[in-house]
GROMACS .gro file of N, CA, C and O in nm:
model
  532
    1MET      N    1   5.517  13.881   0.502
    1MET     CA    2   5.553  14.018   0.466
    1MET      C    3   5.430  14.105   0.482
    1MET      O    4   5.318  14.060   0.469
    2ALA      N    5   5.450  14.229   0.508
    2ALA     CA    6   5.343  14.325   0.525
    2ALA      C    7   5.373  14.448   0.440
    2ALA      O    8   5.467  14.447   0.362
    3PHE      N    9   5.295  14.552   0.456
    3PHE     CA   10   5.317  14.675   0.381
    3PHE      C   11   5.434  14.751   0.443
    3PHE      O   12   5.426  14.799   0.556
    4ILE      N   13   5.543  14.760   0.366
    4ILE     CA   14   5.665  14.827   0.411
    4ILE      C   15   5.683  14.953   0.329
    4ILE      O   16   5.689  14.946   0.205
    5PRO      N   17   5.692  15.071   0.392
    5PRO     CA   18   5.713  15.193   0.314
    5PRO      C   19   5.850  15.192   0.248
    5PRO      O   20   5.949  15.153   0.310
    6VAL      N   21   5.854  15.229   0.120
    6VAL     CA   22   5.977  15.228   0.043
    6VAL      C   23   6.028  15.369   0.019
    6VAL      O   24   6.144  15.399   0.040
    7LYS      N   25   5.938  15.455  -0.029
    7LYS     CA   26   5.976  15.594  -0.055
    7LYS      C   27   5.853  15.681  -0.060
    7LYS      O   28   5.741  15.633  -0.070
    8SER      N   29   5.878  15.810  -0.055
    8SER     CA   30   5.772  15.908  -0.067
    8SER      C   31   5.807  16.001  -0.182
    8SER      O   32   5.919  16.050  -0.191
    9LEU      N   33   5.712  16.025  -0.270
    9LEU     CA   34   5.738  16.111  -0.385
    9LEU      C   35   5.767  16.255  -0.345
    9LEU      O   36   5.833  16.327  -0.417
   10ASP      N   37   5.719  16.295  -0.227
   10ASP     CA   38   5.746  16.432  -0.181
   10ASP      C   39   5.862  16.439  -0.082
   10ASP      O   40   5.896  16.546  -0.034
   11GLY      N   41   5.923  16.325  -0.052
   11GLY     CA   42   6.040  16.322   0.037
   11GLY      C   43   6.009  16.337   0.184
   11GLY      O   44   6.100  16.335   0.267
   12ALA      N   45   5.883  16.351   0.219
   12ALA     CA   46   5.846  16.370   0.360
   12ALA      C   47   5.844  16.239   0.436
   12ALA      O   48   5.822  16.132   0.378
   13SER      N   49   5.870  16.245   0.564
   13SER     CA   50   5.854  16.129   0.650
   13SER      C   51   5.724  16.147   0.728
   13SER      O   52   5.685  16.259   0.761
   14ASP      N   53   5.657  16.038   0.751
   14ASP     CA   54   5.527  16.045   0.816
   14ASP      C   55   5.538  16.036   0.967
   14ASP      O   56   5.605  15.946   1.018
   15PRO      N   57   5.471  16.125   1.038
   15PRO     CA   58   5.469  16.113   1.184
   15PRO      C   59   5.376  16.000   1.225
   15PRO      O   60   5.285  15.962   1.151
   16PHE      N   61   5.399  15.944   1.342
   16PHE     CA   62   5.309  15.843   1.396
   16PHE      C   63   5.187  15.912   1.456
   16PHE      O   64   5.197  16.018   1.514
   17GLU      N   65   5.075  15.847   1.442
   17GLU     CA   66   4.954  15.885   1.513
   17GLU      C   67   4.923  15.768   1.605
   17GLU      O   68   4.962  15.655   1.577
   18TYR      N   69   4.855  15.791   1.714
   18TYR     CA   70   4.824  15.685   1.809
   18TYR      C   71   4.672  15.673   1.821
   18TYR      O   72   4.606  15.767   1.865
   19LEU      N   73   4.620  15.557   1.780
   19LEU     CA   74   4.477  15.535   1.778
   19LEU      C   75   4.443  15.400   1.840
   19LEU      O   76   4.526  15.309   1.843
   20LEU      N   77   4.319  15.387   1.885
   20LEU     CA   78   4.273  15.262   1.947
   20LEU      C   79   4.220  15.165   1.843
   20LEU      O   80   4.159  15.205   1.743
   21LEU      N   81   4.244  15.036   1.869
   21LEU     CA   82   4.187  14.929   1.788
   21LEU      C   83   4.043  14.904   1.828
   21LEU      O   84   3.999  14.940   1.938
   22THR      N   85   3.970  14.837   1.741
   22THR     CA   86   3.838  14.788   1.775
   22THR      C   87   3.854  14.683   1.886
   22THR      O   88   3.950  14.607   1.885
   23ASP      N   89   3.763  14.682   1.981
   23ASP     CA   90   3.768  14.583   2.089
   23ASP      C   91   3.777  14.442   2.032
   23ASP      O   92   3.715  14.412   1.928
   24ASN      N   93   3.853  14.356   2.098
   24ASN     CA   94   3.871  14.215   2.059
   24ASN      C   95   3.940  14.196   1.924
   24ASN      O   96   3.924  14.092   1.861
   25GLU      N   97   4.012  14.295   1.878
   25GLU     CA   98   4.083  14.283   1.750
   25GLU      C   99   4.230  14.317   1.768
   25GLU      O  100   4.263  14.421   1.824
   26GLY      N  101   4.318  14.229   1.723
   26GLY     CA  102   4.462  14.253   1.727
   26GLY      C  103   4.509  14.304   1.592
   26GLY      O  104   4.433  14.309   1.495
   27VAL      N  105   4.636  14.340   1.586
   27VAL     CA  106   4.694  14.393   1.463
   27VAL      C  107   4.838  14.347   1.452
   27VAL      O  108   4.902  14.317   1.553
   28VAL      N  109   4.890  14.340   1.330
   28VAL     CA  110   5.026  14.299   1.303
   28VAL      C  111   5.101  14.416   1.240
   28VAL      O  112   5.043  14.490   1.160
   29LEU      N  113   5.227  14.430   1.273
   29LEU     CA  114   5.311  14.534   1.213
   29LEU      C  115   5.298  14.532   1.061
   29LEU      O  116   5.312  14.426   0.999
   30GLY      N  117   5.267  14.645   1.001
   30GLY     CA  118   5.256  14.657   0.856
   30GLY      C  119   5.119  14.625   0.801
   30GLY      O  120   5.099  14.625   0.680
   31GLN      N  121   5.022  14.600   0.888
   31GLN     CA  122   4.887  14.565   0.842
   31GLN      C  123   4.811  14.690   0.798
   31GLN      O  124   4.822  14.796   0.859
   32ALA      N  125   4.734  14.675   0.691
   32ALA     CA  126   4.652  14.784   0.638
   32ALA      C  127   4.524  14.797   0.721
   32ALA      O  128   4.456  14.698   0.748
   33LEU      N  129   4.493  14.921   0.761
   33LEU     CA  130   4.381  14.947   0.851
   33LEU      C  131   4.292  15.059   0.800
   33LEU      O  132   4.336  15.147   0.727
   34VAL      N  133   4.167  15.056   0.844
   34VAL     CA  134   4.073  15.166   0.824
   34VAL      C  135   4.017  15.204   0.961
   34VAL      O  136   4.029  15.128   1.057
   35GLN      N  137   3.953  15.319   0.967
   35GLN     CA  138   3.893  15.363   1.092
   35GLN      C  139   3.741  15.353   1.077
   35GLN      O  140   3.683  15.407   0.981
   36THR      N  141   3.679  15.283   1.171
   36THR     CA  142   3.534  15.266   1.172
   36THR      C  143   3.483  15.296   1.312
   36THR      O  144   3.535  15.240   1.409
   37ASN      N  145   3.387  15.386   1.321
   37ASN     CA  146   3.331  15.425   1.450
   37ASN      C  147   3.440  15.471   1.547
   37ASN      O  148   3.436  15.441   1.666
   38GLY      N  149   3.541  15.540   1.494
   38GLY     CA  150   3.648  15.596   1.577
   38GLY      C  151   3.754  15.496   1.619
   38GLY      O  152   3.845  15.531   1.694
   39ARG      N  153   3.746  15.371   1.572
   39ARG     CA  154   3.843  15.267   1.608
   39ARG      C  155   3.904  15.206   1.482
   39ARG      O  156   3.841  15.202   1.376
   40LEU      N  157   4.026  15.154   1.496
   40LEU     CA  158   4.096  15.091   1.384
   40LEU      C  159   4.050  14.946   1.367
   40LEU      O  160   4.027  14.876   1.465
   41THR      N  161   4.040  14.905   1.242
   41THR     CA  162   4.008  14.767   1.208
   41THR      C  163   4.077  14.732   1.077
   41THR      O  164   4.115  14.821   1.001
   42LYS      N  165   4.094  14.604   1.051
   42LYS     CA  166   4.161  14.558   0.930
   42LYS      C  167   4.086  14.606   0.806
   42LYS      O  168   3.964  14.600   0.801
   43ALA      N  169   4.161  14.652   0.706
   43ALA     CA  170   4.101  14.698   0.581
   43ALA      C  171   4.048  14.580   0.501
   43ALA      O  172   4.113  14.476   0.492
   44GLY      N  173   3.932  14.595   0.443
   44GLY     CA  174   3.874  14.491   0.359
   44GLY      C  175   3.942  14.485   0.223
   44GLY      O  176   4.021  14.573   0.186
   45ALA      N  177   3.911  14.383   0.146
   45ALA     CA  178   3.978  14.356   0.019
   45ALA      C  179   3.972  14.472  -0.080
   45ALA      O  180   4.069  14.499  -0.150
   46THR      N  181   3.861  14.543  -0.086
   46THR     CA  182   3.847  14.652  -0.183
   46THR      C  183   3.851  14.790  -0.118
   46THR      O  184   3.827  14.890  -0.185
   47ALA      N  185   3.884  14.794   0.010
   47ALA     CA  186   3.894  14.922   0.080
   47ALA      C  187   4.029  14.987   0.050
   47ALA      O  188   4.128  14.919   0.027
   48THR      N  189   4.030  15.118   0.052
   48THR     CA  190   4.157  15.191   0.046
   48THR      C  191   4.199  15.215   0.189
   48THR      O  192   4.130  15.286   0.262
   49PRO      N  193   4.309  15.154   0.234
   49PRO     CA  194   4.351  15.170   0.372
   49PRO      C  195   4.377  15.317   0.407
   49PRO      O  196   4.422  15.394   0.322
   50GLU      N  197   4.349  15.351   0.530
   50GLU     CA  198   4.376  15.486   0.580
   50GLU      C  199   4.505  15.489   0.661
   50GLU      O  200   4.568  15.593   0.672
   51PHE      N  201   4.543  15.373   0.719
   51PHE     CA  202   4.658  15.367   0.807
   51PHE      C  203   4.734  15.236   0.787
   51PHE      O  204   4.676  15.136   0.744
   52ILE      N  205   4.863  15.236   0.825
   52ILE     CA  206   4.944  15.115   0.831
   52ILE      C  207   4.993  15.103   0.975
   52ILE      O  208   5.048  15.198   1.032
   53ALA      N  209   4.971  14.986   1.035
   53ALA     CA  210   5.012  14.962   1.173
   53ALA      C  211   5.164  14.965   1.185
   53ALA      O  212   5.235  14.908   1.104
   54GLN      N  213   5.215  15.029   1.289
   54GLN     CA  214   5.358  15.039   1.313
   54GLN      C  215   5.403  14.955   1.432
   54GLN      O  216   5.515  14.967   1.480
   55ARG      N  217   5.314  14.868   1.479
   55ARG     CA  218   5.346  14.777   1.590
   55ARG      C  219   5.246  14.662   1.590
   55ARG      O  220   5.131  14.678   1.552
   56THR      N  221   5.292  14.546   1.633
   56THR     CA  222   5.202  14.434   1.655
   56THR      C  223   5.136  14.453   1.791
   56THR      O  224   5.203  14.490   1.888
   57GLN      N  225   5.006  14.430   1.798
   57GLN     CA  226   4.932  14.447   1.922
   57GLN      C  227   4.831  14.334   1.935
   57GLN      O  228   4.751  14.312   1.844
   58ALA      N  229   4.837  14.263   2.046
   58ALA     CA  230   4.740  14.157   2.071
   58ALA      C  231   4.602  14.216   2.095
   58ALA      O  232   4.588  14.331   2.140
   59ALA      N  233   4.500  14.138   2.068
   59ALA     CA  234   4.363  14.183   2.092
   59ALA      C  235   4.340  14.204   2.241
   59ALA      O  236   4.391  14.129   2.323
   60GLU      N  237   4.263  14.305   2.272
   60GLU     CA  238   4.222  14.333   2.410
   60GLU      C  239   4.070  14.329   2.414
   60GLU      O  240   4.005  14.378   2.321
   61THR      N  241   4.013  14.275   2.519
   61THR     CA  242   3.868  14.271   2.532
   61THR      C  243   3.811  14.412   2.520
   61THR      O  244   3.715  14.436   2.447
   62THR      N  245   3.873  14.505   2.592
   62THR     CA  246   3.841  14.646   2.578
   62THR      C  247   3.970  14.715   2.541
   62THR      O  248   4.065  14.718   2.620
   63SER      N  249   3.976  14.768   2.421
   63SER     CA  250   4.099  14.830   2.371
   63SER      C  251   4.132  14.956   2.451
   63SER      O  252   4.052  15.050   2.457
   64THR      N  253   4.249  14.955   2.516
   64THR     CA  254   4.290  15.070   2.597
   64THR      C  255   4.429  15.122   2.560
   64THR      O  256   4.469  15.227   2.606
   65LYS      N  257   4.505  15.045   2.481
   65LYS     CA  258   4.641  15.085   2.443
   65LYS      C  259   4.642  15.135   2.300
   65LYS      O  260   4.633  15.056   2.206
   66PRO      N  261   4.653  15.266   2.279
   66PRO     CA  262   4.660  15.317   2.143
   66PRO      C  263   4.785  15.262   2.073
   66PRO      O  264   4.889  15.245   2.135
   67ILE      N  265   4.772  15.229   1.945
   67ILE     CA  266   4.886  15.178   1.869
   67ILE      C  267   4.937  15.284   1.773
   67ILE      O  268   4.860  15.367   1.724
   68PRO      N  269   5.068  15.283   1.745
   68PRO     CA  270   5.122  15.379   1.648
   68PRO      C  271   5.087  15.335   1.506
   68PRO      O  272   5.098  15.217   1.471
   69VAL      N  273   5.042  15.430   1.427
   69VAL     CA  274   5.009  15.406   1.287
   69VAL      C  275   5.063  15.522   1.204
   69VAL      O  276   5.086  15.631   1.256
   70THR      N  277   5.083  15.497   1.075
   70THR     CA  278   5.113  15.606   0.982
   70THR      C  279   4.996  15.617   0.887
   70THR      O  280   4.934  15.518   0.849
   71ARG      N  281   4.965  15.740   0.850
   71ARG     CA  282   4.854  15.766   0.760
   71ARG      C  283   4.895  15.736   0.616
   71ARG      O  284   5.004  15.771   0.574
   72VAL      N  285   4.808  15.669   0.543
   72VAL     CA  286   4.833  15.636   0.403
   72VAL      C  287   4.797  15.757   0.317
   72VAL      O  288   4.694  15.820   0.338
   73ASP      N  289   4.885  15.790   0.224
   73ASP     CA  290   4.855  15.894   0.126
   73ASP      C  291   4.896  15.845  -0.012
   73ASP      O  292   4.953  15.738  -0.026
   74GLU      N  293   4.865  15.921  -0.113
   74GLU     CA  294   4.889  15.876  -0.250
   74GLU      C  295   5.033  15.895  -0.297
   74GLU      O  296   5.066  15.857  -0.409
   75VAL      N  297   5.121  15.950  -0.215
   75VAL     CA  298   5.260  15.969  -0.257
   75VAL      C  299   5.356  15.870  -0.191
   75VAL      O  300   5.475  15.871  -0.219
   76ARG      N  301   5.306  15.782  -0.107
   76ARG     CA  302   5.390  15.684  -0.037
   76ARG      C  303   5.387  15.551  -0.111
   76ARG      O  304   5.280  15.494  -0.132
   77GLU      N  305   5.506  15.504  -0.151
   77GLU     CA  306   5.516  15.374  -0.218
   77GLU      C  307   5.545  15.266  -0.114
   77GLU      O  308   5.627  15.287  -0.024
   78PHE      N  309   5.477  15.152  -0.127
   78PHE     CA  310   5.494  15.040  -0.035
   78PHE      C  311   5.543  14.917  -0.111
   78PHE      O  312   5.513  14.900  -0.229
   79GLU      N  313   5.617  14.831  -0.039
   79GLU     CA  314   5.655  14.701  -0.092
   79GLU      C  315   5.577  14.597  -0.013
   79GLU      O  316   5.561  14.609   0.109
   80VAL      N  317   5.529  14.494  -0.084
   80VAL     CA  318   5.446  14.393  -0.021
   80VAL      C  319   5.451  14.266  -0.105
   80VAL      O  320   5.489  14.270  -0.222
   81GLN      N  321   5.414  14.156  -0.045
   81GLN     CA  322   5.410  14.028  -0.116
   81GLN      C  323   5.269  14.004  -0.168
   81GLN      O  324   5.171  14.042  -0.103
   82SER      N  325   5.259  13.939  -0.283
   82SER     CA  326   5.128  13.904  -0.338
   82SER      C  327   5.096  13.758  -0.305
   82SER      O  328   5.185  13.680  -0.270
   83THR      N  329   4.971  13.723  -0.320
   83THR     CA  330   4.928  13.585  -0.299
   83THR      C  331   4.923  13.508  -0.429
   83THR      O  332   4.889  13.390  -0.430
   84ALA      N  333   4.953  13.575  -0.540
   84ALA     CA  334   4.952  13.514  -0.673
   84ALA      C  335   5.055  13.587  -0.759
   84ALA      O  336   5.110  13.689  -0.718
   85THR      N  337   5.081  13.535  -0.876
   85THR     CA  338   5.178  13.598  -0.965
   85THR      C  339   5.129  13.735  -1.012
   85THR      O  340   5.016  13.748  -1.059
   86ILE      N  341   5.214  13.834  -0.997
   86ILE     CA  342   5.190  13.967  -1.053
   86ILE      C  343   5.296  13.985  -1.161
   86ILE      O  344   5.415  14.002  -1.130
   87ALA      N  345   5.255  13.976  -1.286
   87ALA     CA  346   5.348  13.982  -1.398
   87ALA      C  347   5.385  14.126  -1.433
   87ALA      O  348   5.318  14.221  -1.391
   88GLN      N  349   5.491  14.142  -1.511
   88GLN     CA  350   5.532  14.275  -1.557
   88GLN      C  351   5.419  14.345  -1.632
   88GLN      O  352   5.406  14.466  -1.624
   89THR      N  353   5.335  14.268  -1.700
   89THR     CA  354   5.222  14.327  -1.773
   89THR      C  355   5.116  14.383  -1.679
   89THR      O  356   5.027  14.455  -1.724
   90ASP      N  357   5.125  14.352  -1.549
   90ASP     CA  358   5.030  14.405  -1.451
   90ASP      C  359   5.073  14.539  -1.393
   90ASP      O  360   4.995  14.602  -1.319
   91VAL      N  361   5.195  14.585  -1.423
   91VAL     CA  362   5.238  14.716  -1.375
   91VAL      C  363   5.142  14.820  -1.432
   91VAL      O  364   5.110  14.820  -1.551
   92GLY      N  365   5.091  14.906  -1.344
   92GLY     CA  366   4.990  15.005  -1.383
   92GLY      C  367   4.849  14.963  -1.352
   92GLY      O  368   4.756  15.042  -1.360
   93SER      N  369   4.830  14.836  -1.312
   93SER     CA  370   4.699  14.786  -1.274
   93SER      C  371   4.679  14.802  -1.124
   93SER      O  372   4.774  14.803  -1.047
   94LYS      N  373   4.552  14.810  -1.083
   94LYS     CA  374   4.519  14.814  -0.941
   94LYS      C  375   4.466  14.678  -0.898
   94LYS      O  376   4.379  14.621  -0.965
   95VAL      N  377   4.520  14.626  -0.788
   95VAL     CA  378   4.478  14.497  -0.734
   95VAL      C  379   4.417  14.515  -0.595
   95VAL      O  380   4.436  14.618  -0.531
   96THR      N  381   4.348  14.411  -0.549
   96THR     CA  382   4.282  14.416  -0.418
   96THR      C  383   4.375  14.370  -0.307
   96THR      O  384   4.478  14.307  -0.331
   97LEU      N  385   4.336  14.399  -0.185
   97LEU     CA  386   4.406  14.350  -0.066
   97LEU      C  387   4.365  14.207  -0.038
   97LEU      O  388   4.251  14.168  -0.067
   98HIS      N  389   4.455  14.130   0.020
   98HIS     CA  390   4.421  13.996   0.068
   98HIS      C  391   4.339  14.013   0.196
   98HIS      O  392   4.345  14.117   0.262
   99THR      N  393   4.265  13.911   0.234
   99THR     CA  394   4.179  13.918   0.353
   99THR      C  395   4.257  13.939   0.482
   99THR      O  396   4.200  13.983   0.582
  100ASP      N  397   4.390  13.910   0.483
  100ASP     CA  398   4.469  13.930   0.604
  100ASP      C  399   4.517  14.075   0.622
  100ASP      O  400   4.571  14.109   0.726
  101GLY      N  401   4.496  14.159   0.520
  101GLY     CA  402   4.540  14.299   0.529
  101GLY      C  403   4.690  14.316   0.527
  101GLY      O  404   4.741  14.424   0.553
  102LEU      N  405   4.763  14.208   0.493
  102LEU     CA  406   4.909  14.210   0.494
  102LEU      C  407   4.970  14.188   0.356
  102LEU      O  408   5.090  14.203   0.338
  103ARG      N  409   4.888  14.147   0.259
  103ARG     CA  410   4.936  14.116   0.124
  103ARG      C  411   4.834  14.165   0.023
  103ARG      O  412   4.725  14.210   0.059
  104VAL      N  413   4.870  14.156  -0.105
  104VAL     CA  414   4.777  14.187  -0.212
  104VAL      C  415   4.750  14.063  -0.294
  104VAL      O  416   4.826  13.967  -0.290
  105THR      N  417   4.641  14.066  -0.369
  105THR     CA  418   4.605  13.957  -0.459
  105THR      C  419   4.635  13.999  -0.602
  105THR      O  420   4.685  14.109  -0.625
  106ALA      N  421   4.602  13.917  -0.697
  106ALA     CA  422   4.614  13.952  -0.839
  106ALA      C  423   4.479  13.994  -0.897
  106ALA      O  424   4.467  14.021  -1.014
  107THR      N  425   4.378  14.002  -0.812
  107THR     CA  426   4.243  14.039  -0.855
  107THR      C  427   4.239  14.188  -0.886
  107THR      O  428   4.274  14.271  -0.802
  108LYS      N  429   4.194  14.221  -1.006
  108LYS     CA  430   4.194  14.362  -1.049
  108LYS      C  431   4.059  14.430  -1.032
  108LYS      O  432   4.053  14.552  -1.033
  109THR      N  433   3.952  14.355  -1.015
  109THR     CA  434   3.820  14.414  -0.999
  109THR      C  435   3.814  14.491  -0.868
  109THR      O  436   3.836  14.435  -0.761
  110ASN      N  437   3.785  14.620  -0.875
  110ASN     CA  438   3.774  14.708  -0.758
  110ASN      C  439   3.904  14.718  -0.678
  110ASN      O  440   3.901  14.743  -0.557
  111GLY      N  441   4.019  14.701  -0.742
  111GLY     CA  442   4.148  14.711  -0.674
  111GLY      C  443   4.178  14.852  -0.628
  111GLY      O  444   4.128  14.950  -0.684
  112THR      N  445   4.262  14.863  -0.524
  112THR     CA  446   4.302  14.994  -0.472
  112THR      C  447   4.453  15.009  -0.461
  112THR      O  448   4.501  15.117  -0.428
  113PHE      N  449   4.530  14.901  -0.488
  113PHE     CA  450   4.676  14.906  -0.478
  113PHE      C  451   4.732  14.908  -0.620
  113PHE      O  452   4.725  14.809  -0.692
  114LEU      N  453   4.785  15.023  -0.662
  114LEU     CA  454   4.837  15.043  -0.796
  114LEU      C  455   4.979  14.988  -0.805
  114LEU      O  456   5.070  15.038  -0.738
  115ILE      N  457   5.000  14.885  -0.886
  115ILE     CA  458   5.130  14.820  -0.900
  115ILE      C  459   5.226  14.911  -0.977
  115ILE      O  460   5.196  14.953  -1.089
  116SER      N  461   5.340  14.942  -0.916
  116SER     CA  462   5.442  15.024  -0.983
  116SER      C  463   5.564  14.940  -1.023
  116SER      O  464   5.641  14.982  -1.110
  117ALA      N  465   5.583  14.824  -0.961
  117ALA     CA  466   5.695  14.735  -0.995
  117ALA      C  467   5.664  14.596  -0.942
  117ALA      O  468   5.589  14.580  -0.845
  118THR      N  469   5.722  14.494  -1.006
  118THR     CA  470   5.705  14.356  -0.961
  118THR      C  471   5.829  14.276  -0.998
  118THR      O  472   5.896  14.306  -1.097
  119ASP      N  473   5.859  14.175  -0.919
  119ASP     CA  474   5.968  14.084  -0.956
  119ASP      C  475   5.915  13.972  -1.045
  119ASP      O  476   5.992  13.894  -1.099
  120GLY      N  477   5.782  13.963  -1.061
  120GLY     CA  478   5.720  13.865  -1.149
  120GLY      C  479   5.729  13.722  -1.104
  120GLY      O  480   5.697  13.630  -1.179
  121ALA      N  481   5.770  13.700  -0.979
  121ALA     CA  482   5.786  13.563  -0.929
  121ALA      C  483   5.655  13.487  -0.933
  121ALA      O  484   5.548  13.542  -0.909
  122THR      N  485   5.665  13.359  -0.965
  122THR     CA  486   5.547  13.274  -0.968
  122THR      C  487   5.494  13.255  -0.827
  122THR      O  488   5.570  13.237  -0.733
  123THR      N  489   5.365  13.259  -0.811
  123THR     CA  490   5.290  13.240  -0.688
  123THR      C  491   5.296  13.362  -0.596
  123THR      O  492   5.194  13.425  -0.574
  124ASN      N  493   5.413  13.395  -0.540
  124ASN     CA  494   5.421  13.506  -0.445
  124ASN      C  495   5.518  13.612  -0.494
  124ASN      O  496   5.634  13.613  -0.457
  125SER      N  497   5.470  13.702  -0.576
  125SER     CA  498   5.555  13.809  -0.628
  125SER      C  499   5.579  13.913  -0.521
  125SER      O  500   5.495  13.938  -0.435
  126LYS      N  501   5.696  13.976  -0.527
  126LYS     CA  502   5.725  14.092  -0.443
  126LYS      C  503   5.692  14.213  -0.531
  126LYS      O  504   5.745  14.227  -0.641
  127VAL      N  505   5.601  14.296  -0.483
  127VAL     CA  506   5.555  14.409  -0.564
  127VAL      C  507   5.572  14.540  -0.488
  127VAL      O  508   5.585  14.542  -0.364
  128ARG      N  509   5.573  14.647  -0.564
  128ARG     CA  510   5.571  14.782  -0.508
  128ARG      C  511   5.450  14.854  -0.567
  128ARG      O  512   5.409  14.824  -0.679
  129GLY      N  513   5.399  14.948  -0.489
  129GLY     CA  514   5.285  15.022  -0.541
  129GLY      C  515   5.235  15.128  -0.447
  129GLY      O  516   5.293  15.152  -0.339
  130TYR      N  517   5.127  15.191  -0.489
  130TYR     CA  518   5.066  15.304  -0.419
  130TYR      C  519   4.918  15.275  -0.400
  130TYR      O  520   4.854  15.212  -0.485
  131PHE      N  521   4.862  15.323  -0.291
  131PHE     CA  522   4.718  15.311  -0.270
  131PHE      C  523   4.649  15.424  -0.343
  131PHE      O  524   4.684  15.539  -0.329
  132ARG      N  525   4.548  15.386  -0.421
  132ARG     CA  526   4.468  15.482  -0.499
  132ARG      C  527   4.321  15.449  -0.478
  132ARG      O  528   4.281  15.335  -0.475
  133ARG      N  529   4.242  15.551  -0.470
  133ARG     CA  530   4.097  15.533  -0.455
  133ARG      C  531   4.035  15.500  -0.588
  133ARG      O  532   4.077  15.522  -0.691
   0.00000   0.00000   0.00000
């Protein structure tokens, strides 16, 4: 599972932007990304993503095919799977991204994904939330 947009608090739909990946780096649909040196790369665990990939793209030695992305803002709610249990008591907490940029962890130190709902499932909870700095 990856970051899937669920709703927007302002009701707006996001337009696609087309940007280049970092050379030798691929991306998966729904992956959290940041822009570094004018190119897209996977967001780190404590980074606040700037974009979500809207297509899977294999790595290119020299990136020449811009990929569609949507810009992350604080009013867009996403659904995603966790790598650990996210309990109901964690709603309102911020957790970190997993190293794959496709899931979240239960780690709260320096988290950027604010949990708004969880199914509380053991091991891999399905959660909803917002990115917050």
